[in-house]
CSV table of N, CA and C in Angstrom, one decimal:
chain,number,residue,atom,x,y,z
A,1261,UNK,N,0.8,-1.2,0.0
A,1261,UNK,CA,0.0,0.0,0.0
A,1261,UNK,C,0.9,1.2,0.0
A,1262,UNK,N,0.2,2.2,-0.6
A,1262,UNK,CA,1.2,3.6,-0.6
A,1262,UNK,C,0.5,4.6,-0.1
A,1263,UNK,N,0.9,5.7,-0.1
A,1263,UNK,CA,0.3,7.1,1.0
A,1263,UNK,C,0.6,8.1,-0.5
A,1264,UNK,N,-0.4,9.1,-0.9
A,1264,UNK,CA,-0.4,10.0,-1.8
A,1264,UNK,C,0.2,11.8,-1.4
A,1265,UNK,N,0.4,12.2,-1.4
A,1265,UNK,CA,0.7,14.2,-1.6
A,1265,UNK,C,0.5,14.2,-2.5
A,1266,UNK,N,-0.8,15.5,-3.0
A,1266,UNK,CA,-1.4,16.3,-4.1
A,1266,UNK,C,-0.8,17.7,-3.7
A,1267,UNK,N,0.1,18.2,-4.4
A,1267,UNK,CA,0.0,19.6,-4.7
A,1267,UNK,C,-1.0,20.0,-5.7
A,1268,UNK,N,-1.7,20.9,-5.5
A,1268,UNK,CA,-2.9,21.2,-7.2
A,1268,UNK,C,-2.0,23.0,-7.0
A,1269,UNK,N,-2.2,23.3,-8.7
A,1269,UNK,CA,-2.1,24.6,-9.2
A,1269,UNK,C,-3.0,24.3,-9.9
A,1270,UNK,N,-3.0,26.0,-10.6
A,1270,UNK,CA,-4.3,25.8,-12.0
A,1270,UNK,C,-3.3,25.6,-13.3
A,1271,UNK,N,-2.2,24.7,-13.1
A,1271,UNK,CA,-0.9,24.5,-14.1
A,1271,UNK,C,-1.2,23.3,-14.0
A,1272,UNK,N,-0.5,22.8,-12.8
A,1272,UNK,CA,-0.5,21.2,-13.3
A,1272,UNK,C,-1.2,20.5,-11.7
A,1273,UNK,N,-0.9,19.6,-11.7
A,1273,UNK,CA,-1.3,18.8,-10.2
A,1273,UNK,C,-0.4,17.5,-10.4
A,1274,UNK,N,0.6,17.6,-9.0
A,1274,UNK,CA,1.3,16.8,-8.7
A,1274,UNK,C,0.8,15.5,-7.8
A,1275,UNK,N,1.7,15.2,-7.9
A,1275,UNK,CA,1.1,13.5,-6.8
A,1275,UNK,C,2.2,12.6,-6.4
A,1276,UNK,N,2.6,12.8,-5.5
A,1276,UNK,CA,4.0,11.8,-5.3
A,1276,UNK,C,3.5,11.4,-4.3
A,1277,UNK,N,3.8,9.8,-4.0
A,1277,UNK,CA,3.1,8.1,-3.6
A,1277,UNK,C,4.6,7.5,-3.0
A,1278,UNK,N,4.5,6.8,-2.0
A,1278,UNK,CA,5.4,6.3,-1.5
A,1278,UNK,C,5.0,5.3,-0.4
A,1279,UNK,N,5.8,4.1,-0.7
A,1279,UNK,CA,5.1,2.8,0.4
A,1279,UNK,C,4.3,3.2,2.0
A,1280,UNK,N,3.8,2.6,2.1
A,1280,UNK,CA,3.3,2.8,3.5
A,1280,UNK,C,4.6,2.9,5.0
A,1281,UNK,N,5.3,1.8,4.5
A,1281,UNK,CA,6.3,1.5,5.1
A,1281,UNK,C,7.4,2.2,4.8
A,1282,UNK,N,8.3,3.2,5.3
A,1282,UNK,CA,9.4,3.2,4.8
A,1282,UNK,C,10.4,2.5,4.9
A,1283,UNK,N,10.9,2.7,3.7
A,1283,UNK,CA,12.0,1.5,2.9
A,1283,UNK,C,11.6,0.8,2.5
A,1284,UNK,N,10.0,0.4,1.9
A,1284,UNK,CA,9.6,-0.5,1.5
A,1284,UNK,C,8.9,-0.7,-0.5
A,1285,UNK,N,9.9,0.6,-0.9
A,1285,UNK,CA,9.6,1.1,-2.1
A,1285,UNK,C,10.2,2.2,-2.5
A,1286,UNK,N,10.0,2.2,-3.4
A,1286,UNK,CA,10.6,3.8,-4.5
A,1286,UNK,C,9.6,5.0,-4.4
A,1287,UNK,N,10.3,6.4,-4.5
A,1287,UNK,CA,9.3,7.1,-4.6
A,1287,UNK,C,8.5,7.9,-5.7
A,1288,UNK,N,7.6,7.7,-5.9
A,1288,UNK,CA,7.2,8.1,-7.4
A,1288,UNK,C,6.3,9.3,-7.7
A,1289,UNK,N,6.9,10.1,-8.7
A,1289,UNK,CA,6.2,11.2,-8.7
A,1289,UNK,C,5.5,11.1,-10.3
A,1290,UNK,N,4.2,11.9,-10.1
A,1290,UNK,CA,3.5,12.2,-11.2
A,1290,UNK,C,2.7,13.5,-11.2
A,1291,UNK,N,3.3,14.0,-12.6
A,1291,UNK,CA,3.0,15.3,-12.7
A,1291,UNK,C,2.1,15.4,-14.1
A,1292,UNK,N,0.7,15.6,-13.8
A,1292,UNK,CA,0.0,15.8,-14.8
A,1292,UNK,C,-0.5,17.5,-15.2
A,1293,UNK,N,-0.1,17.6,-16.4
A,1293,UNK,CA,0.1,19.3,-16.6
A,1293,UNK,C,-1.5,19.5,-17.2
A,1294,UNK,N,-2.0,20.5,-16.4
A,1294,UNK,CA,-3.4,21.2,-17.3
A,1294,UNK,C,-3.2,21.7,-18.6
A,1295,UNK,N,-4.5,21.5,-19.1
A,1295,UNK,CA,-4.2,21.6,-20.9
A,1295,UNK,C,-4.3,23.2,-20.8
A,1296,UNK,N,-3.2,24.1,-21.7
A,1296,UNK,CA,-3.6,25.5,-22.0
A,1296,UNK,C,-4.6,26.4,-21.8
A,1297,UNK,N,-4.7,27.4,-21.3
A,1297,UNK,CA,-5.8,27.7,-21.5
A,1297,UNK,C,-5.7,29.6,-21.4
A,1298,UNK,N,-6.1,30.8,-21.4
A,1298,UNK,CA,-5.2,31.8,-20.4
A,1298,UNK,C,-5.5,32.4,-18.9
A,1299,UNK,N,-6.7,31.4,-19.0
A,1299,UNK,CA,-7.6,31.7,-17.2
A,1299,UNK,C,-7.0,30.4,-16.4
A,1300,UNK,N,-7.3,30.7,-15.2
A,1300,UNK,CA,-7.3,29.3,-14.2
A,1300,UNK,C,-8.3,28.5,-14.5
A,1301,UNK,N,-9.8,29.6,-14.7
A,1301,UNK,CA,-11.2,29.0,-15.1
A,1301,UNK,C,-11.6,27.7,-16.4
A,1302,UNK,N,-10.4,27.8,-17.4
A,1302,UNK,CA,-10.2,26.9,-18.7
A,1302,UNK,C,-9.7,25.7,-18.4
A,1303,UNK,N,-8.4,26.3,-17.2
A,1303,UNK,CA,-7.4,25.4,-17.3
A,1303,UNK,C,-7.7,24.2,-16.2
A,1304,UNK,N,-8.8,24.7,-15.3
A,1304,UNK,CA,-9.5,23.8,-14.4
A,1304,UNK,C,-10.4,22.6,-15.3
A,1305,UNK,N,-11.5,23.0,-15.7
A,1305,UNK,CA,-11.8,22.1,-16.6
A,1305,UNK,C,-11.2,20.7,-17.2
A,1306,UNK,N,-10.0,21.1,-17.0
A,1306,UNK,CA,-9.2,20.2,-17.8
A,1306,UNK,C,-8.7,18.7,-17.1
A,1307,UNK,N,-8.9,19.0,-15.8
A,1307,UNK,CA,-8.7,18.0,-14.9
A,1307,UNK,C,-8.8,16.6,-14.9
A,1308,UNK,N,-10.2,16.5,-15.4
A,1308,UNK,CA,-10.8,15.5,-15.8
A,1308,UNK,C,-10.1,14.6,-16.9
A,1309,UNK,N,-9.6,15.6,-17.1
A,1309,UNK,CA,-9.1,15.3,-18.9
A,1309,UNK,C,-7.7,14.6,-18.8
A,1310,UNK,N,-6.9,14.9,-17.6
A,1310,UNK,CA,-5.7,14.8,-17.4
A,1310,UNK,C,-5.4,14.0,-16.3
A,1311,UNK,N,-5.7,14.3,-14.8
A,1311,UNK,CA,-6.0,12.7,-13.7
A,1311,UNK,C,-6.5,12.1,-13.9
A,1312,UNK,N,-5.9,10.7,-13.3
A,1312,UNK,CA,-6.7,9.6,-13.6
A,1312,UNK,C,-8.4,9.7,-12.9
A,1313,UNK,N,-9.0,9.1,-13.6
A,1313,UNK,CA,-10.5,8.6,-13.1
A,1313,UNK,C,-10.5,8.0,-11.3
A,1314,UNK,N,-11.4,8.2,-10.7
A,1314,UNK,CA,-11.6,7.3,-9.3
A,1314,UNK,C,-11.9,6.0,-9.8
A,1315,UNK,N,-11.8,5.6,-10.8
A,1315,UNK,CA,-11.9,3.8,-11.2
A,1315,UNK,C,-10.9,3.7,-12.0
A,1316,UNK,N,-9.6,4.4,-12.1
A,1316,UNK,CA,-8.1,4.4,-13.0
A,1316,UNK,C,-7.8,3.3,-11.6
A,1317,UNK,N,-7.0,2.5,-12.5
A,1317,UNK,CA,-5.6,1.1,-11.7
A,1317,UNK,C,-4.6,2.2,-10.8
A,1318,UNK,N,-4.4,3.3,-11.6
A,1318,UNK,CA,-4.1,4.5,-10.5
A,1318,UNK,C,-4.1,4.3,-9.4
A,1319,UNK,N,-5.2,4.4,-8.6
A,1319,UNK,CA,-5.3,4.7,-7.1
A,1319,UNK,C,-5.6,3.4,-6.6
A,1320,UNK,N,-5.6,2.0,-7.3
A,1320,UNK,CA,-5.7,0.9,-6.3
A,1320,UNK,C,-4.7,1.0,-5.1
A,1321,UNK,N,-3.4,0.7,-5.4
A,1321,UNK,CA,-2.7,0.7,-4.3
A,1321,UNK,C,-2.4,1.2,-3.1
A,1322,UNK,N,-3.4,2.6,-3.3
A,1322,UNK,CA,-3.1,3.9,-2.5
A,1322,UNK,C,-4.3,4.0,-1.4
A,1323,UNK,N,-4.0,4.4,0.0
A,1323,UNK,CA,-4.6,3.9,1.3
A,1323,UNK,C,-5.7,5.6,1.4
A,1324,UNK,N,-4.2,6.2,1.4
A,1324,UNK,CA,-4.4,7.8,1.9
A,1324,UNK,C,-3.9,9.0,0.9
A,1325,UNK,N,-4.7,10.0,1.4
A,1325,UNK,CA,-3.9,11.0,0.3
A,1325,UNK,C,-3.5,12.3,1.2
A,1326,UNK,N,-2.8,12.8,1.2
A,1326,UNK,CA,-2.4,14.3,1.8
A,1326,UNK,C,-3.0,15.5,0.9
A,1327,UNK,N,-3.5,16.4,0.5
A,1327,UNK,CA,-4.2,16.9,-0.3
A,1327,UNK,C,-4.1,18.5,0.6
A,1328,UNK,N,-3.6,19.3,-0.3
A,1328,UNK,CA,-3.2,21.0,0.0
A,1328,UNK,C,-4.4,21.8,0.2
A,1329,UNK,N,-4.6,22.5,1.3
A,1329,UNK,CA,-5.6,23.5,1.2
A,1329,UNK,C,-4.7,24.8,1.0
A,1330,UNK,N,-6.1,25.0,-0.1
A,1330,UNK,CA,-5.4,26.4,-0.4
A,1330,UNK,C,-5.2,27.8,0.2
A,1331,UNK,N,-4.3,28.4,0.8
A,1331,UNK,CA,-4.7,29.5,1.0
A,1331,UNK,C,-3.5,30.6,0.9
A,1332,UNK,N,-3.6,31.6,1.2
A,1332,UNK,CA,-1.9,32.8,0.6
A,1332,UNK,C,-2.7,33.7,0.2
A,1333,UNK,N,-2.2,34.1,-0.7
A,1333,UNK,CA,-2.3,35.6,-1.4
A,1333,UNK,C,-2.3,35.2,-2.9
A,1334,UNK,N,-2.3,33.9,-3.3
A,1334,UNK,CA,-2.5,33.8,-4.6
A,1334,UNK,C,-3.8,33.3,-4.8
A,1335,UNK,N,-4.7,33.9,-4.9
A,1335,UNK,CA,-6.0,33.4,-5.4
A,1335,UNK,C,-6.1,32.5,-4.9
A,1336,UNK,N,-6.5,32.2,-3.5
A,1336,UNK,CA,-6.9,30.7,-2.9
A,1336,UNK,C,-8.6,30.5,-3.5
A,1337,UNK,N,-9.2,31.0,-4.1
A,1337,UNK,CA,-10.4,30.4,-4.6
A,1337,UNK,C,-10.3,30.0,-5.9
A,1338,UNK,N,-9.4,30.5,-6.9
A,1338,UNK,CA,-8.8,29.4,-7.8
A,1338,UNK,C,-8.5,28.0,-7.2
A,1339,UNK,N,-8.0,28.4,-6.4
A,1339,UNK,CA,-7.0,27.0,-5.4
A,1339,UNK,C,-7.9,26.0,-5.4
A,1340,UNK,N,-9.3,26.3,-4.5
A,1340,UNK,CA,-9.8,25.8,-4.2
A,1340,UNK,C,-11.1,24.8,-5.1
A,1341,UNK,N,-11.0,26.1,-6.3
A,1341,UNK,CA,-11.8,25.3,-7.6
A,1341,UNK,C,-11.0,24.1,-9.0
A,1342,UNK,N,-9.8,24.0,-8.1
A,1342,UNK,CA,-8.6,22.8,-8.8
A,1342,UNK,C,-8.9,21.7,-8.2
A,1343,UNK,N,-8.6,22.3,-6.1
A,1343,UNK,CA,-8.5,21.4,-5.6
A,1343,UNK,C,-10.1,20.2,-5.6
A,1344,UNK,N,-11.2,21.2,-5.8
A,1344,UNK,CA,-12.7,20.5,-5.5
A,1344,UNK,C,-12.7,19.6,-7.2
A,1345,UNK,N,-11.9,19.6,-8.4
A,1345,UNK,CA,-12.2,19.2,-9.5
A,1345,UNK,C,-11.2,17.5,-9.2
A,1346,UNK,N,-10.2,17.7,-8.2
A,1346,UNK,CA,-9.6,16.8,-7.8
A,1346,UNK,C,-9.4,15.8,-6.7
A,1347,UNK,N,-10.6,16.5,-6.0
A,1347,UNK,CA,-11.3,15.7,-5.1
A,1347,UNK,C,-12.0,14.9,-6.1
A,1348,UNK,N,-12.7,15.1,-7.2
A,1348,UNK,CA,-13.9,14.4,-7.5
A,1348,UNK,C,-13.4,13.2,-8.3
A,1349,UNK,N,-12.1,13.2,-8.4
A,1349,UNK,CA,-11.0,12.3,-9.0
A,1349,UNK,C,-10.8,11.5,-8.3
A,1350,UNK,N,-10.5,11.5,-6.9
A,1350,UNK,CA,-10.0,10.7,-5.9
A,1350,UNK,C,-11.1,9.8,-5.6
A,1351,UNK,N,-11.2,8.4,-5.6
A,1351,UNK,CA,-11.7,7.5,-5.0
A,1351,UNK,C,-12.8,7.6,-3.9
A,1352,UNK,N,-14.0,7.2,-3.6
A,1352,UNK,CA,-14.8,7.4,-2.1
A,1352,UNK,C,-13.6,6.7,-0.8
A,1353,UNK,N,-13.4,5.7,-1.1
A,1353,UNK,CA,-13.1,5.2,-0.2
A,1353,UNK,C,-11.6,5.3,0.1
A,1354,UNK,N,-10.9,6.2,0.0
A,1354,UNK,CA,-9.7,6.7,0.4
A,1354,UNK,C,-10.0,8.0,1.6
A,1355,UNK,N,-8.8,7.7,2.5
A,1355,UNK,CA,-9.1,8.9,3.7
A,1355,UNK,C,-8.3,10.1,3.0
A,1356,UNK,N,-8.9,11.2,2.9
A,1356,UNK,CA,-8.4,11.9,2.4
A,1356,UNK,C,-8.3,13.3,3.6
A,1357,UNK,N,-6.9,13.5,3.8
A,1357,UNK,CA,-6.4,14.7,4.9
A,1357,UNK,C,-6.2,16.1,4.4
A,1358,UNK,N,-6.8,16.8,4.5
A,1358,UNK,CA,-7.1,18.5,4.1
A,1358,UNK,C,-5.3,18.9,4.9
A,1359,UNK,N,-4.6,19.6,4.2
A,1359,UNK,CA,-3.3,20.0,4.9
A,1359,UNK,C,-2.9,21.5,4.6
A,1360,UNK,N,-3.1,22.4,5.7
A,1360,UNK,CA,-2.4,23.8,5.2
A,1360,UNK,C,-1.1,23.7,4.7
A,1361,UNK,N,-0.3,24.4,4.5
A,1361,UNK,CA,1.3,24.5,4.2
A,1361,UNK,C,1.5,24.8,5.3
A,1362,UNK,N,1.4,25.3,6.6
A,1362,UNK,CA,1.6,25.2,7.9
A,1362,UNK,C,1.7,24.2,8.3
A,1363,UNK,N,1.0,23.5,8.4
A,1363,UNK,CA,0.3,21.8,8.6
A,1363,UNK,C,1.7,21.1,8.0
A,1364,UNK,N,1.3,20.5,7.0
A,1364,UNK,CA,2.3,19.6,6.7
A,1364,UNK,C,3.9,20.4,6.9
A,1365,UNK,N,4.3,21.2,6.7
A,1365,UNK,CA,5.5,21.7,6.8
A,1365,UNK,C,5.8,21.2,8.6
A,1366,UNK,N,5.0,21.4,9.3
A,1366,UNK,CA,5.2,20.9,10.9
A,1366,UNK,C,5.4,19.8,10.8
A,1367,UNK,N,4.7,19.2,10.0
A,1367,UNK,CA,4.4,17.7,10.2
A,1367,UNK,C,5.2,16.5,9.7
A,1368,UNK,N,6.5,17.2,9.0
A,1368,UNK,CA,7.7,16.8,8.6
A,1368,UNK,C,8.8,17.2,9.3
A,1369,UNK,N,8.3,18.1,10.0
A,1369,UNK,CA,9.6,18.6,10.9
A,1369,UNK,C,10.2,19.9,11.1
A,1370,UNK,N,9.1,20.8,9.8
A,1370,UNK,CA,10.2,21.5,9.3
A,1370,UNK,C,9.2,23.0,10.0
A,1371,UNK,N,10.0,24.2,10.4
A,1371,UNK,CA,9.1,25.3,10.7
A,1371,UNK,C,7.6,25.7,9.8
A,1372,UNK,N,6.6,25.7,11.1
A,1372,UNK,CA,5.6,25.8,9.6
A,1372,UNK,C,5.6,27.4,9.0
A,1373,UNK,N,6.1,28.4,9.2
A,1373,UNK,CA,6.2,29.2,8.0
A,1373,UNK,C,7.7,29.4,7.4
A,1374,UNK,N,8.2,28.1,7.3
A,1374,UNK,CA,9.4,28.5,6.5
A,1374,UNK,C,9.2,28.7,5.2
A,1375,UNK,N,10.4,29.0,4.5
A,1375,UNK,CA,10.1,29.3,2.8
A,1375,UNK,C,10.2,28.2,1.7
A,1376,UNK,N,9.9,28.4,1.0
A,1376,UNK,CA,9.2,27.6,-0.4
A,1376,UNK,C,10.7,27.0,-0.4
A,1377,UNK,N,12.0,27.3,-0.3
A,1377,UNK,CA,13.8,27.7,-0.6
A,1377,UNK,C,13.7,26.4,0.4
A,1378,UNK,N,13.6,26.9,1.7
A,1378,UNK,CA,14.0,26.0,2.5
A,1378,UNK,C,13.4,24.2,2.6
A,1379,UNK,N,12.2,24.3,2.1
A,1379,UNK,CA,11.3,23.3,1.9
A,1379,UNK,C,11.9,22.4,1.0
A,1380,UNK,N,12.6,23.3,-0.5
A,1380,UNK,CA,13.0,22.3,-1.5
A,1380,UNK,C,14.4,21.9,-1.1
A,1381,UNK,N,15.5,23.0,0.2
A,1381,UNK,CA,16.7,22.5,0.4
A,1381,UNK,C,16.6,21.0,0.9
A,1382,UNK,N,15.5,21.1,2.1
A,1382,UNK,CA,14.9,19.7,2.5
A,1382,UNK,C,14.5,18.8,1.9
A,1383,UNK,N,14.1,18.8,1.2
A,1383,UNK,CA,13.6,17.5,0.0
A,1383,UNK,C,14.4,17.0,-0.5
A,1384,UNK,N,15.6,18.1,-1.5
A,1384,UNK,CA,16.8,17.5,-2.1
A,1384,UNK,C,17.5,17.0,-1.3
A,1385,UNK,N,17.6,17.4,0.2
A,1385,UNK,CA,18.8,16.5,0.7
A,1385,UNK,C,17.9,14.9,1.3
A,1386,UNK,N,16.8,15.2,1.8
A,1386,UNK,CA,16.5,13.8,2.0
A,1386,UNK,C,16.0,12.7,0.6
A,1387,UNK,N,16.0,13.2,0.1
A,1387,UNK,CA,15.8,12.6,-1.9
A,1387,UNK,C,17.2,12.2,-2.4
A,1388,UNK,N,18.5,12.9,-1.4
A,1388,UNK,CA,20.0,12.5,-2.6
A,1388,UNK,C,19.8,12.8,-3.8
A,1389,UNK,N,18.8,14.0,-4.3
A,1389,UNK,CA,18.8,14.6,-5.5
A,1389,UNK,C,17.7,15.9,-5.8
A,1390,UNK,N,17.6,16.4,-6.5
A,1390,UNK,CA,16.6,17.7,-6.9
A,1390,UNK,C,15.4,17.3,-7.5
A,1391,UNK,N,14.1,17.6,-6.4
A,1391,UNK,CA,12.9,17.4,-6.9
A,1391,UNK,C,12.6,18.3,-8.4
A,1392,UNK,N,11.6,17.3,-8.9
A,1392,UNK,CA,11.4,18.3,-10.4
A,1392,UNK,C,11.0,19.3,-10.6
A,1393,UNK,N,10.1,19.6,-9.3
A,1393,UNK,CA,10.0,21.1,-9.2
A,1393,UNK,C,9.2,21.2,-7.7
A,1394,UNK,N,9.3,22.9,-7.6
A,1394,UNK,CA,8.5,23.1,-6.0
A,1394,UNK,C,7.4,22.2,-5.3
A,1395,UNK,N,6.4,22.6,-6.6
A,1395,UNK,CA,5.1,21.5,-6.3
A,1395,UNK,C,5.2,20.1,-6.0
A,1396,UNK,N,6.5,19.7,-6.8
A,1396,UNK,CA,6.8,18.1,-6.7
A,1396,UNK,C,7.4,18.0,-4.8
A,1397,UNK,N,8.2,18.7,-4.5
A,1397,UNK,CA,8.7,18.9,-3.4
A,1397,UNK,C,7.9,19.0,-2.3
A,1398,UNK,N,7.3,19.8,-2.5
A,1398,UNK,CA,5.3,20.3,-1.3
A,1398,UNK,C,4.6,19.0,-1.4
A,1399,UNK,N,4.5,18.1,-2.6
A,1399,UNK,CA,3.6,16.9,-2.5
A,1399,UNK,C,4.2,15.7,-1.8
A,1400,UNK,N,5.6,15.7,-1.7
A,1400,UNK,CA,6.3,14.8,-1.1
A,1400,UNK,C,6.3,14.8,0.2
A,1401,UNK,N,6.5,16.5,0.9
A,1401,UNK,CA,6.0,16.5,2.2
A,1401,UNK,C,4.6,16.1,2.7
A,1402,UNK,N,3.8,16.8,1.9
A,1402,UNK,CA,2.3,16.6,2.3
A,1402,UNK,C,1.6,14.9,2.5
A,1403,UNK,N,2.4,14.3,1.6
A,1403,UNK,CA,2.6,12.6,1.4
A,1403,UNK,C,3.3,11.8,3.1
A,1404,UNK,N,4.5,12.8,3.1
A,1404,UNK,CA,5.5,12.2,4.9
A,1404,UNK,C,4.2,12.6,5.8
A,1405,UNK,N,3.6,13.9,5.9
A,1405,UNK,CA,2.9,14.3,7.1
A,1405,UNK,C,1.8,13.6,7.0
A,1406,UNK,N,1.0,12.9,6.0
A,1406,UNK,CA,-0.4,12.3,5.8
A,1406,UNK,C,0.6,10.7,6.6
A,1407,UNK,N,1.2,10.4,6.2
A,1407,UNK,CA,2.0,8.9,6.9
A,1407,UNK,C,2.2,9.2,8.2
A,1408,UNK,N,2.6,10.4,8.7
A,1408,UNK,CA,2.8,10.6,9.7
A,1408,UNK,C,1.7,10.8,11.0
C-alpha cells in the first residue's frame, strides 16, 4: 500500500506516492500538466481530462492522500476550484487529509512558516537529488505528514 501528496495549481497537479512503510519502495512522482488555456477557469476544466478517473488502476494501491488546502495571497479560490475538481477524482473510499502549508510543513519537521527555498533545500537532501520542481517537493511532504 502507498500514502499519496497532491499539490494542485491551476498549471498542473502533482502526486508523489510512496510505500506505506518506509524502505519499503521507491518514490514516485506524477505530474499531470493542465491543458492550456489563459484563465485558471479553462485550465481547471481540464482535470478530468488529465487525472486519472476514481476507477483508473491508478489509485488501487493507495490507502491515503495528503491533499493542499489552499490558501496565501494567490487566489486561494482558484486554489480551491482545482482542488474540488480533484477531489472528485480521488476514490470514495480513500481517507483523504485536508493540509495547510503550515500543517504539513510541521508535520515533517520543518518550521511551519518556512520558505518555499527551504522546503526544496529539504527535499533534495532527504531525496539524494533535486525534486522536479517546488510543487513536486510540497507533495512529497504533504505525502510524509499524511503517513505521519
Amino acid at each position: 500500500m502507498r500514502i499519496a501528496g497532491i499539490d494542485c495549481s491551476s498549471f498542473a497537479i502533482d502526486i508523489v506516492t510512496v510505500p506505506l512503510d518506509e524502505g519499503e519502495g521507491d518514490v514516485e512522482l506524477h505530474s499531470f500538466r493542465l491543458e492550456d488555456g489563459p484563465r485558471a477557469f479553462e485550465r481547471t476544466r481540464s482535470v478530468p481530462n488529465v487525472v486519472p478517473a476514481r476507477n483508473h488502476s491508478f489509485w488501487l494501491n493507495i490507502l491515503a492522500v495528503g491533499l493542499e488546502e489552499p490558501t496565501g495571497r494567490f487566489k486561494p479560490g482558484s486554489g480551491f476550484r482545482v482542488q474540488g475538481a480533484v477531489l472528485a477524482m480521488i476514490p470514495d473510499r480513500m481517507l483523504v487529509k485536508p493540509l495547510t502549508p503550515s500543517e504539513w510543513r510541521a508535520g515533517v519537521g520543518l518550521p511551519g512558516n518556512c520558505s518555499k527555498e527551504a522546503v526544496f533545500a529539504w527535499v533534495t537532501e532527504r531525496l539524494w537529488g533535486i525534486p522536479k520542481s517546488q510543487d513536486a517537493a510540497d507533495a512529497y511532504c504533504m505525502r510524509l505528514a499524511t503517513r505521519a
